[in-house]
Short mmCIF file of C-alpha atoms in Angstrom, two decimals:
data_model
loop_
_atom_site.label_atom_id
_atom_site.label_comp_id
_atom_site.label_asym_id
_atom_site.label_seq_id
_atom_site.Cartn_x
_atom_site.Cartn_y
_atom_site.Cartn_z
CA MET Q 1 0.00 0.00 0.00
CA LEU Q 2 1.34 3.41 -1.02
CA PRO Q 3 -0.44 6.54 0.29
CA SER Q 4 0.84 9.74 -1.28
CA PHE Q 5 0.22 13.45 -1.62
CA ASN Q 6 2.42 15.76 -3.68
CA GLN Q 7 5.45 13.47 -3.35
CA GLY Q 8 6.12 13.22 -7.07
CA GLU Q 9 9.88 13.55 -6.77
CA PHE Q 10 10.03 10.33 -4.72
CA LEU Q 11 6.95 8.43 -5.89
CA ASP Q 12 8.41 6.63 -8.90
CA ALA Q 13 11.23 5.11 -6.83
CA ALA Q 14 8.73 3.96 -4.18
CA ILE Q 15 6.46 2.26 -6.71
CA GLN Q 16 9.39 0.68 -8.55
CA SER Q 17 10.76 -0.73 -5.29
CA VAL Q 18 7.51 -2.66 -4.77
CA LEU Q 19 6.97 -3.79 -8.36
CA THR Q 20 10.55 -5.10 -8.73
CA GLN Q 21 10.46 -7.33 -5.65
CA ASP Q 22 11.46 -10.93 -6.38
CA TYR Q 23 8.30 -12.27 -4.72
CA SER Q 24 4.99 -12.94 -6.47
CA PRO Q 25 2.14 -12.23 -6.35
CA ILE Q 26 2.25 -8.70 -4.93
CA GLU Q 27 -0.82 -6.48 -4.98
CA CYS Q 28 0.29 -2.83 -5.03
CA PHE Q 29 -2.28 -0.10 -4.41
CA VAL Q 30 -1.52 3.63 -4.71
CA VAL Q 31 -3.90 6.01 -2.93
CA ASP Q 32 -3.09 9.59 -3.91
CA GLY Q 33 -4.75 12.51 -2.14
CA GLY Q 34 -5.35 14.58 -5.25
CA SER Q 35 -1.77 15.67 -5.97
CA THR Q 36 -1.04 18.58 -8.31
CA ASP Q 37 2.70 18.00 -8.75
CA GLY Q 38 2.73 15.45 -11.57
CA SER Q 39 2.19 12.44 -9.30
CA VAL Q 40 -0.80 11.24 -11.32
CA GLU Q 41 1.28 11.08 -14.49
CA ILE Q 42 3.88 9.01 -12.62
CA ILE Q 43 1.22 6.62 -11.33
CA GLU Q 44 -0.25 6.25 -14.81
CA THR Q 45 3.08 4.98 -16.16
CA HIS Q 46 2.73 1.99 -13.80
CA ALA Q 47 -1.07 1.61 -13.99
CA ASP Q 48 -1.03 -1.71 -15.87
CA ARG Q 49 0.98 -3.32 -13.02
CA LEU Q 50 -0.92 -1.83 -10.08
CA GLY Q 51 -3.72 -3.69 -8.36
CA TRP Q 52 -5.65 -0.43 -8.02
CA TRP Q 53 -5.04 3.28 -7.76
CA VAL Q 54 -6.98 6.48 -7.21
CA SER Q 55 -6.22 10.19 -7.02
CA GLU Q 56 -8.72 12.44 -5.28
CA PRO Q 57 -8.85 14.56 -2.11
CA ASP Q 58 -9.00 12.62 1.17
CA ARG Q 59 -8.69 13.21 4.91
CA GLY Q 60 -5.00 12.40 5.09
CA GLN Q 61 -2.69 9.40 5.34
CA ALA Q 62 -4.81 7.33 7.73
CA ALA Q 63 -7.89 7.77 5.55
CA ALA Q 64 -5.93 6.84 2.43
CA LEU Q 65 -4.64 3.67 4.06
CA ASN Q 66 -8.08 2.68 5.31
CA ARG Q 67 -9.49 3.10 1.83
CA GLY Q 68 -6.77 0.95 0.32
CA PHE Q 69 -6.73 -1.81 2.92
CA ALA Q 70 -10.52 -2.12 2.64
CA ARG Q 71 -9.89 -3.39 -0.92
CA GLY Q 72 -6.94 -5.65 -0.05
CA ALA Q 73 -7.27 -9.40 -0.48
CA GLY Q 74 -3.74 -10.65 0.24
CA ARG Q 75 -2.60 -12.78 3.18
CA TYR Q 76 -0.23 -10.09 4.44
CA PHE Q 77 -0.54 -6.32 4.68
CA GLY Q 78 2.05 -3.55 4.82
CA TRP Q 79 2.45 0.00 3.68
CA LEU Q 80 5.21 2.19 2.38
CA GLY Q 81 5.51 5.95 2.64
CA SER Q 82 5.76 7.46 -0.83
CA ASP Q 83 9.19 8.90 0.06
CA ASP Q 84 10.52 5.52 1.25
CA THR Q 85 11.46 2.35 -0.64
CA LEU Q 86 11.59 -1.41 -0.13
CA LEU Q 87 15.05 -2.90 -0.59
CA PRO Q 88 15.52 -5.89 -2.93
CA GLY Q 89 14.24 -9.17 -1.50
CA ALA Q 90 12.44 -7.53 1.45
CA ILE Q 91 8.98 -8.96 0.78
CA GLY Q 92 10.30 -12.48 0.21
CA ARG Q 93 12.23 -12.41 3.50
CA MET Q 94 9.24 -11.15 5.49
CA VAL Q 95 6.77 -13.56 3.89
CA GLY Q 96 9.20 -16.43 4.50
CA PHE Q 97 9.29 -15.66 8.23
CA LEU Q 98 5.50 -15.36 8.46
CA ASP Q 99 4.91 -18.57 6.50
CA ALA Q 100 7.33 -20.46 8.75
CA ARG Q 101 5.89 -19.09 12.00
CA PRO Q 102 2.08 -19.27 12.10
CA ASP Q 103 2.22 -18.08 15.74
CA VAL Q 104 3.75 -14.74 14.67
CA VAL Q 105 1.43 -11.91 13.61
CA LEU Q 106 4.03 -9.30 12.61
CA VAL Q 107 7.60 -9.26 11.27
CA TYR Q 108 9.93 -6.29 10.88
CA GLY Q 109 13.59 -5.40 10.43
CA ASP Q 110 16.13 -2.60 10.17
CA VAL Q 111 16.08 0.27 7.67
CA GLN Q 112 18.59 2.50 5.93
CA TRP Q 113 18.30 6.21 6.67
CA THR Q 114 18.45 8.22 3.45
CA ASP Q 115 18.42 11.92 2.63
CA ARG Q 116 16.49 13.88 0.02
CA ASP Q 117 18.98 12.78 -2.65
CA SER Q 118 18.60 9.07 -1.73
CA GLN Q 119 22.07 8.93 -0.18
CA VAL Q 120 22.37 6.50 2.73
CA THR Q 121 23.15 8.40 5.94
CA GLY Q 122 23.00 5.57 8.48
CA ILE Q 123 21.16 2.49 9.72
CA GLY Q 124 17.97 2.54 11.75
CA ARG Q 125 18.15 -0.38 14.16
CA SER Q 126 14.86 -1.90 15.21
CA ARG Q 127 14.49 -3.34 18.72
CA ASP Q 128 13.18 -6.64 20.04
CA TRP Q 129 9.43 -6.81 20.56
CA ASP Q 130 8.37 -6.27 24.18
CA PRO Q 131 4.59 -5.69 24.44
CA ALA Q 132 4.74 -4.55 28.08
CA ASP Q 133 7.51 -2.02 27.37
CA LEU Q 134 5.68 -0.82 24.26
CA ALA Q 135 2.46 -0.39 26.25
CA ARG Q 136 4.19 1.64 28.98
CA GLY Q 137 6.23 3.94 26.79
CA GLY Q 138 4.45 3.85 23.44
CA SER Q 139 7.78 3.99 21.60
CA LEU Q 140 7.64 1.75 18.55
CA PRO Q 141 10.51 -0.77 18.30
CA LEU Q 142 10.08 -0.98 14.52
CA PHE Q 143 10.26 1.16 11.42
CA GLN Q 144 6.96 0.84 9.59
CA PRO Q 145 8.38 0.66 6.00
CA GLY Q 146 10.19 -2.56 6.93
CA SER Q 147 7.23 -4.44 8.41
CA LEU Q 148 4.48 -6.84 7.35
CA TRP Q 149 1.54 -8.30 9.28
CA ARG Q 150 -1.24 -10.83 8.79
CA GLN Q 151 -4.35 -9.62 7.00
CA THR Q 152 -6.52 -11.59 9.44
CA LEU Q 153 -5.63 -9.05 12.15
CA TRP Q 154 -7.17 -6.11 10.32
CA PRO Q 155 -10.74 -6.56 11.65
CA ALA Q 156 -9.43 -6.68 15.24
CA VAL Q 157 -6.85 -3.86 15.20
CA GLY Q 158 -7.95 -1.67 12.29
CA PRO Q 159 -8.97 0.64 10.85
CA PHE Q 160 -6.50 3.47 11.43
CA ASP Q 161 -7.86 6.37 13.47
CA GLU Q 162 -8.44 9.15 10.95
CA ASP Q 163 -8.50 11.76 13.72
CA LEU Q 164 -4.79 11.12 14.31
CA ASP Q 165 -2.36 12.63 11.84
CA TYR Q 166 1.02 11.71 13.37
CA LEU Q 167 0.33 8.79 15.70
CA PHE Q 168 -2.29 6.71 13.89
CA ASP Q 169 0.39 4.07 13.21
CA THR Q 170 1.46 4.05 16.87
CA ALA Q 171 -2.13 3.46 17.99
CA PHE Q 172 -2.40 0.65 15.44
CA PHE Q 173 0.81 -1.12 16.52
CA LEU Q 174 -0.11 -0.72 20.21
CA ARG Q 175 -3.37 -2.55 19.52
CA LEU Q 176 -1.53 -5.13 17.45
CA ALA Q 177 0.88 -5.79 20.35
CA CYS Q 178 -2.07 -7.14 22.33
CA THR Q 179 -3.02 -9.72 19.70
CA GLY Q 180 0.04 -11.97 19.34
CA LYS Q 181 3.77 -12.37 18.86
CA ALA Q 182 6.04 -10.30 16.64
CA THR Q 183 9.51 -11.14 15.37
CA ARG Q 184 12.43 -8.93 14.46
CA ILE Q 185 14.21 -10.17 11.33
CA PRO Q 186 17.99 -9.90 11.76
CA GLY Q 187 20.42 -9.18 8.97
CA ASP Q 188 20.40 -6.64 6.18
CA PRO Q 189 17.91 -3.74 6.24
CA LEU Q 190 14.53 -4.26 4.60
CA ALA Q 191 13.67 -0.73 3.51
CA THR Q 192 14.87 2.84 3.24
CA TYR Q 193 13.46 5.57 5.47
CA ARG Q 194 13.89 9.05 4.04
CA VAL Q 195 14.48 12.00 6.36
CA HIS Q 196 14.13 15.43 4.77
CA ALA Q 197 12.82 18.88 5.60
CA ALA Q 198 9.29 18.17 4.35
CA SER Q 199 8.91 14.79 6.08
CA LYS Q 200 6.20 14.53 8.72
CA SER Q 201 8.36 12.55 11.13
CA GLY Q 202 10.99 15.27 11.48
CA ALA Q 203 8.88 18.38 11.99
CA SER Q 204 7.89 19.61 15.48
CA THR Q 205 4.78 21.48 14.35
CA PRO Q 206 2.15 22.86 16.77
CA ALA Q 207 -0.32 20.22 15.54
CA LYS Q 208 2.18 17.43 16.18
CA ILE Q 209 3.03 18.69 19.66
CA ALA Q 210 -0.66 18.95 20.55
CA GLU Q 211 -1.31 15.41 19.30
CA TYR Q 212 1.57 14.07 21.40
CA GLU Q 213 0.26 15.87 24.50
CA ARG Q 214 -3.17 14.29 24.22
CA PHE Q 215 -2.16 10.85 22.91
CA GLY Q 216 -1.33 9.44 26.34
CA ALA Q 217 -5.03 9.57 27.19
CA TYR Q 218 -6.01 7.76 23.98
CA PRO Q 219 -8.89 5.33 24.67
CA PHE Q 220 -8.23 1.67 23.87
CA GLU Q 221 -11.63 0.06 24.19
CA GLY Q 222 -12.19 -3.68 24.20
CA GLU Q 223 -11.30 -6.61 26.43
CA GLN Q 224 -8.22 -7.51 24.42
CA PHE Q 225 -6.61 -4.12 25.16
CA GLU Q 226 -6.60 -4.39 28.96
CA LEU Q 227 -2.78 -4.12 29.02
CA LEU Q 228 -2.99 -0.72 27.34
CA ARG Q 229 -5.51 0.55 29.87
CA ARG Q 230 -3.38 -0.64 32.81
CA THR Q 231 -0.33 1.23 31.51
CA ALA Q 232 -2.17 4.39 30.46
CA ARG Q 233 -0.58 6.75 33.03
CA ALA Q 234 2.99 5.71 32.25
CA ARG Q 235 2.31 6.06 28.52
CA GLN Q 236 0.65 9.45 29.02
CA ALA Q 237 3.67 10.73 30.94
CA ALA Q 238 6.00 9.42 28.23
CA TYR Q 239 4.13 11.33 25.52
CA GLN Q 240 3.96 14.48 27.62
CA ARG Q 241 7.75 14.30 27.91
CA ARG Q 242 8.14 13.88 24.16
CA ALA Q 243 5.94 16.96 23.71
CA ALA Q 244 8.08 18.84 26.25
CA TRP Q 245 11.22 17.95 24.28
CA MET Q 246 9.67 19.22 21.05
CA LEU Q 247 8.62 22.44 22.80
CA ASN Q 248 12.22 22.92 23.92
CA GLU Q 249 13.47 22.30 20.38
CA THR Q 250 11.04 24.95 19.05
CA HIS Q 251 12.12 27.47 21.71
CA GLN Q 252 8.92 27.25 23.76
CA ARG Q 253 10.76 26.49 26.97
CA ALA Q 254 8.24 27.91 29.45
CA ARG Q 255 5.43 25.78 28.04
CA GLY Q 256 7.82 22.85 27.80
CA ARG Q 257 8.61 23.13 31.50
CA ARG Q 258 4.90 23.15 32.34
CA VAL Q 259 4.23 20.07 30.23
CA PHE Q 260 7.22 18.25 31.75
CA LEU Q 261 6.15 19.06 35.33
CA ARG Q 262 2.65 17.87 34.47
CA SER Q 263 4.18 14.58 33.29
CA LEU Q 264 5.74 14.07 36.72
CA LEU Q 265 2.30 14.45 38.31
CA THR Q 266 0.95 11.93 35.84
CA SER Q 267 3.75 9.43 36.60
CA PRO Q 268 6.88 10.36 38.59
CA SER Q 269 8.93 7.44 37.26
CA ILE Q 270 11.50 8.66 34.74
CA SER Q 271 14.69 7.23 33.27
CA ARG Q 272 18.04 8.97 33.59
CA GLY Q 273 18.27 9.23 29.81
CA THR Q 274 14.94 11.06 29.57
CA LEU Q 275 15.92 13.31 32.47
CA ARG Q 276 19.19 14.25 30.75
CA ARG Q 277 17.37 14.92 27.51
CA LEU Q 278 14.92 17.29 29.18
CA ALA Q 279 17.40 18.97 31.55
CA PRO Q 280 17.99 21.88 29.09
CA LEU Q 281 14.44 23.05 29.85
CA PHE Q 282 15.73 24.20 33.24
CA VAL Q 283 19.16 25.50 32.19
CA PRO Q 284 19.56 29.23 31.35
CA VAL Q 285 19.31 29.85 27.60
CA GLY Q 286 22.83 31.34 27.40
CA ILE Q 287 24.41 28.19 28.78
CA VAL Q 288 22.41 25.99 26.38
CA ARG Q 289 23.46 28.10 23.40
CA ALA Q 290 27.11 28.01 24.46
CA ALA Q 291 27.00 24.22 24.83
CA ARG Q 292 25.42 23.86 21.38
CA SER Q 293 28.03 26.16 19.88
CA ARG Q 294 30.87 24.13 21.41
CA LYS Q 295 29.31 20.89 20.14
CA ALA Q 296 28.91 22.31 16.61
CA SER Q 297 32.53 23.47 16.46
CA SER Q 298 34.05 20.25 17.83
#
């Protein structure tokens, strides 16, 4: 599944990376949000090999994915950001693990970080799957482009929440963690994950900060999600602290301090690493700037 909106400069590489996988059959859907940057022309060049595609205004990435997955008929589901790519052999490796392990509901692996020009800048290491740790902190151990899960889970853990713009995938994987085992695939990376100025994951926008502040109180209804309800306060504090960090990064230190102190009232337990990361909120601005200047020049 490929959701996209005005990502024409990356879209062809994303589609090609799916269609050139050495595994068959693959059903590739492209759900475009009504792009005006030439994306439609790019999609049309691949139309005869796509399972389905559409280009018209929608409510965002979650809505696009829901629309596409509602049409999916394969045994396994996954999606790829239109600025990311699958690496050669990725689908075959993931399907092989899922076929061999019927007790596993999700597989995932490492990714390559890339920049706007598709140059590799590093490796994103996924972590082992720990449902309890995930439920408490809400920090995903995987990179979504390099993951695949069983289609049979979709009725239980889907659809994506279309009221979430930045954390709809986190809510999805939190629910999924309550349904069964997941396995990290070792070895070479499975996908590329592009980081650039226009990417949603890298921007600390007011809307993103607000969504992080409220996400800790996200309702997980249903018997199967009892673990998520038990760990709600720890998870809420964790997301308040992430919001506080983003507020510090966007020079809103006073509000960041308030959000951080509120997180301590929510749950006083905090790791040393998180405390160190948020300490600059309480250090005079001049000292912070001097430390950043020294770090930049070293």
